[in-house]
Amino acid sequence: MTAVDRTPAADRILRPWQDRTLPVAERVDALLAEMTMEEKVGQLGSRWVGNDMQLTDQPDPDPEASLNVAPMQDVFAASGTIPLEEASRHGLGHLTRIFGSGPVTAADGAAEVVRLQHVVVEGSRLGVPALVHEECLTGFTTYGATVYPAAIAWGATFDPELVQRMAAAIGRDIRAVGAHQGLSPVLDVVRDYRWGRVEETMGEDPYLVAMLGAAYVRGLESSGIIATLKHFAGYSASRAARNHGPVPMGRRELMDMILPPFETAIVLGGARSVMNSYSDVDGLPAAADSWLLTDLLREEWGFTGTVVSDYWAVPFLATMHEVAADTDEAGVLALTAGVDVELPDTLGFGGHLVERVRRGELPESLVDRAARRLLTQKVELGLLDQDWTPEGSVAAAAAVDLDSPANRALAREMAERSIILLDGGTTLPLRADEPRRIAVVGPSAAEPRAFMGCYAFPNHVLPRHPGLGLGIDAPSLLDALRTELPRAEIVHERGCDVRGEDRSGFAAATDAAREADLCIAVVGDLAGLFGHGTSGEGCDAEDLRLPGVQEDLLAGLAATGTPVVVVVVSGRPYALGEVHAGAAALVQAFMPGEEGAAAIAGVLSGRVQPGGKLPMQIPRGPGGQPGTYLQPPLGANSHGISNLDPTPLFPFGYGTSYTSFEVGELRVSDAEVPTDGEFTVSVRVRNTGGRAGEEVVQLYLHDVLAQVTRPVRQLAGFARVRLEPGTSTDVRFRVHADRTAFTGRDLRRIVEPGDVEVLVGTSAADLPCRAVVRLTGPLRIVGRGRRLVTPVEVGPATGEATGEQGGRDAGQS
């Protein structure tokens, strides 16, 4: 082993892979030719230096002190006993979560990046640096960084441009401290609301998830950070919504409901990495599925980036799925299927691969294939440039503010656009200048962590460090209401915990409500990990009742006769039929982040005009749900065939405001178009109320007669439009016949001739504009290159004054 050359860069011999004037492929070829088999295999592994502790063995009376930050982290922490010097002596692919495993400042984390990179570079023969990856599901998951709204709140904005700006800001912060790859976005399409990770998704519709997901990818990649799509694929459809549960899904549902967001984020977003799902689909684990990871991803979609394993997904093939005899065999299965890099530590992609190649049991080409993909990214990121240094990679860290005013302003904008007014009743908005006594009750009223997802650092890591607080300024809703309503006398009672059966606080809460002019009840979730929360990874729900005794608390408050404004702050939709019946007003906030308190308070006072829309429907009752709105005819109310009516309380796409809108004057360019043709759908949207506001105009399609069952309606386009009072504008959707494609009986994606119903409105249940377009000509088989997007134009209505428009080309790539 030889140490890396420490002579000044200008005096070093320029190796071919360090030469920026050469094409990337030539540089990678030159490096691969120089590498031994051990060095190639070294590039396929990773090391999690921050995972040195056996968390579940800590003698701490606080049960959250043993909280893991990854599944079965304690089981695999034995890999943490391997020193980095040994793990990287032949080189290393990735360094895992330097910033995300414990509370470190930006400066201290950057210093650790420098230290670890020196170990990797100076301890290996060729001195190839490692990629550094971090989590970024609600912002950069590190101490003191901005906590943006959870992904389900992004879905509620229906605003790809805003999501892209947020992702670019996240990427800039990550890049400044020397990291290269972000493990986001989550593109799982919700199929069962009980799943704990619903909060990490962008909703239940594949087109909405595709548009927002591709926007996030563009933003992150624009900052020089590799975006990682997860979880590929099927993870969100596990049986009984149990985390890691088997997925009883056929190929057709997978292709039509689960895969489109991934394809869109790759083809139109430019994602450079994909992370496999933990789950098995129809008995085949994703990490061992060559059809998924190679045939479809590479050959059909043209993906050229890296596939990284979800944490310990490779050894899970042996320990959990039992499709491999041991971890070594699991590594062979995963590598053969198309996994390129094992995260977060090297177990299955270890030295045994070298021996198998030398014995002729494993093709060397598979190792070369994976190493080439990773080294290509290292070249693209500048890690192999002759003048690259660990210190230079973190040069911007000294000046970075991870929770800057600009970040907070963006987090505030995202939060405000995500709040959904389900029913304002006659109570909202509240007048800020009106003196009154207000009882603010509920377990989420004084708890700012309720606004944050399970991958936000205050919920993800800081429960193990209770003395450090939140690490950021994040007021509670109680604090925000006292600021928002300065003339109100505000009293507070908790009432109950988020979970558990303790009702001892009910009496004080109901007394406070009874003595008040108004009660604001704040209920919902507190995110955590692996059973330490009511929402989040490993925190699945038995049913869709509000957790614990919160619904009983609300019933007691309603019985006082005082008007009760219910604010639900949650990571999933809960069944609110009984709650709605007793509420004077109802507001849904999907974990709106560190600026969420001011956003909710602003909506309650009317300072903020609500414009969020439901990315998932709100159930009426806690059971008997069909899963999502995307159901064929037999998934809807069967009118006497079953006694269970799955009609939701509030439909997908729903949300009201303090003004009113009217959508009408439907115009369709053609009554008939060929199966490779295109037609235009136009509507006029008017603000018929007294305030400026935003409406999301939504286009749905319905295949009237198809060779397989199809959803009764499915979102095909949307535009967020801002209008002043009394003004109007036109919204025009350009619909290619490819947008009607589906997976036919023979599992080929087709465009079928026949009638397609076109529906436009403001939710999946409010569609006043309807027409039929007939597709003519032969059945077409479509695949790579088909139209994935419905372009949208928002422009002046002919002959009428128009207001400011904020929903420009919402469906454009």
PDB file of C-alpha atoms in Angstrom, residues 94 131-137 154 167-168 170-171 174-175 179-187 202 212-230 262 265-266 268-275 297 303-308 343 377 380-381:
ATOM      1  CA  HIS A  94     -19.624   5.813   0.424  1.00  0.00           C
ATOM      2  CA  LEU A 131     -19.075   9.832  -1.687  1.00  0.00           C
ATOM      3  CA  VAL A 132     -20.781  11.270   1.402  1.00  0.00           C
ATOM      4  CA  HIS A 133     -24.533  10.725   1.592  1.00  0.00           C
ATOM      5  CA  GLU A 134     -27.116  12.226   3.944  1.00  0.00           C
ATOM      6  CA  GLU A 135     -30.871  12.102   4.509  1.00  0.00           C
ATOM      7  CA  CYS A 136     -32.970  15.049   3.320  1.00  0.00           C
ATOM      8  CA  LEU A 137     -36.622  14.030   3.572  1.00  0.00           C
ATOM      9  CA  TRP A 154     -45.590  19.132  -0.400  1.00  0.00           C
ATOM     10  CA  ALA A 167     -35.088  21.162  -2.933  1.00  0.00           C
ATOM     11  CA  ALA A 168     -32.508  23.488  -4.465  1.00  0.00           C
ATOM     12  CA  ILE A 170     -31.707  21.877   0.662  1.00  0.00           C
ATOM     13  CA  GLY A 171     -29.140  20.788  -1.907  1.00  0.00           C
ATOM     14  CA  ILE A 174     -25.822  19.747   1.836  1.00  0.00           C
ATOM     15  CA  ARG A 175     -23.248  20.584  -0.809  1.00  0.00           C
ATOM     16  CA  ALA A 179     -21.741  15.863   1.060  1.00  0.00           C
ATOM     17  CA  HIS A 180     -22.648  14.610  -2.401  1.00  0.00           C
ATOM     18  CA  GLN A 181     -25.837  12.550  -2.312  1.00  0.00           C
ATOM     19  CA  GLY A 182     -29.231  13.012  -0.716  1.00  0.00           C
ATOM     20  CA  LEU A 183     -31.491  10.078   0.089  1.00  0.00           C
ATOM     21  CA  SER A 184     -34.680  11.681  -1.204  1.00  0.00           C
ATOM     22  CA  PRO A 185     -37.324  11.998  -2.603  1.00  0.00           C
ATOM     23  CA  VAL A 186     -39.696   9.233  -1.531  1.00  0.00           C
ATOM     24  CA  LEU A 187     -41.815   8.409  -4.589  1.00  0.00           C
ATOM     25  CA  MET A 202     -46.514  13.008  -1.606  1.00  0.00           C
ATOM     26  CA  LEU A 212     -43.715  16.925  -7.437  1.00  0.00           C
ATOM     27  CA  GLY A 213     -41.067  14.219  -7.261  1.00  0.00           C
ATOM     28  CA  ALA A 214     -39.483  15.209 -10.574  1.00  0.00           C
ATOM     29  CA  ALA A 215     -39.488  18.829  -9.404  1.00  0.00           C
ATOM     30  CA  TYR A 216     -37.707  17.882  -6.172  1.00  0.00           C
ATOM     31  CA  VAL A 217     -35.130  15.944  -8.181  1.00  0.00           C
ATOM     32  CA  ARG A 218     -34.484  18.891 -10.492  1.00  0.00           C
ATOM     33  CA  GLY A 219     -33.994  21.170  -7.503  1.00  0.00           C
ATOM     34  CA  LEU A 220     -31.614  18.874  -5.644  1.00  0.00           C
ATOM     35  CA  GLU A 221     -29.624  17.994  -8.751  1.00  0.00           C
ATOM     36  CA  SER A 222     -29.358  21.691  -9.713  1.00  0.00           C
ATOM     37  CA  SER A 223     -27.306  22.161  -6.541  1.00  0.00           C
ATOM     38  CA  GLY A 224     -24.881  19.418  -7.484  1.00  0.00           C
ATOM     39  CA  ILE A 225     -26.390  16.815  -5.156  1.00  0.00           C
ATOM     40  CA  ILE A 226     -27.289  13.352  -6.425  1.00  0.00           C
ATOM     41  CA  ALA A 227     -30.990  12.721  -5.818  1.00  0.00           C
ATOM     42  CA  THR A 228     -31.930   9.202  -4.714  1.00  0.00           C
ATOM     43  CA  LEU A 229     -35.367   7.880  -5.610  1.00  0.00           C
ATOM     44  CA  LYS A 230     -36.930   5.597  -3.052  1.00  0.00           C
ATOM     45  CA  PHE A 262     -39.941   6.757 -10.697  1.00  0.00           C
ATOM     46  CA  ALA A 265     -38.218  11.448 -12.065  1.00  0.00           C
ATOM     47  CA  ILE A 266     -35.564   9.654 -14.106  1.00  0.00           C
ATOM     48  CA  LEU A 268     -37.724  14.216 -16.890  1.00  0.00           C
ATOM     49  CA  GLY A 269     -36.090  14.959 -13.533  1.00  0.00           C
ATOM     50  CA  GLY A 270     -32.631  13.580 -14.222  1.00  0.00           C
ATOM     51  CA  ALA A 271     -32.273  11.530 -11.031  1.00  0.00           C
ATOM     52  CA  ARG A 272     -28.888   9.866 -10.754  1.00  0.00           C
ATOM     53  CA  SER A 273     -29.580   7.287  -8.068  1.00  0.00           C
ATOM     54  CA  VAL A 274     -32.282   4.822  -7.047  1.00  0.00           C
ATOM     55  CA  MET A 275     -32.671   2.994  -3.727  1.00  0.00           C
ATOM     56  CA  LEU A 297     -34.833   0.451 -14.909  1.00  0.00           C
ATOM     57  CA  PHE A 303     -31.276   4.851 -16.358  1.00  0.00           C
ATOM     58  CA  THR A 304     -27.480   5.213 -16.160  1.00  0.00           C
ATOM     59  CA  GLY A 305     -26.932   6.126 -12.505  1.00  0.00           C
ATOM     60  CA  THR A 306     -26.355   4.009  -9.412  1.00  0.00           C
ATOM     61  CA  VAL A 307     -28.655   1.693  -7.521  1.00  0.00           C
ATOM     62  CA  VAL A 308     -27.888   1.882  -3.809  1.00  0.00           C
ATOM     63  CA  LEU A 343     -25.412   0.924   2.309  1.00  0.00           C
ATOM     64  CA  GLN A 377     -20.442   9.721 -10.537  1.00  0.00           C
ATOM     65  CA  GLU A 380     -18.803  13.886 -12.538  1.00  0.00           C
ATOM     66  CA  LEU A 381     -18.669  15.305  -9.000  1.00  0.00           C
TER      67      LEU A 381
END
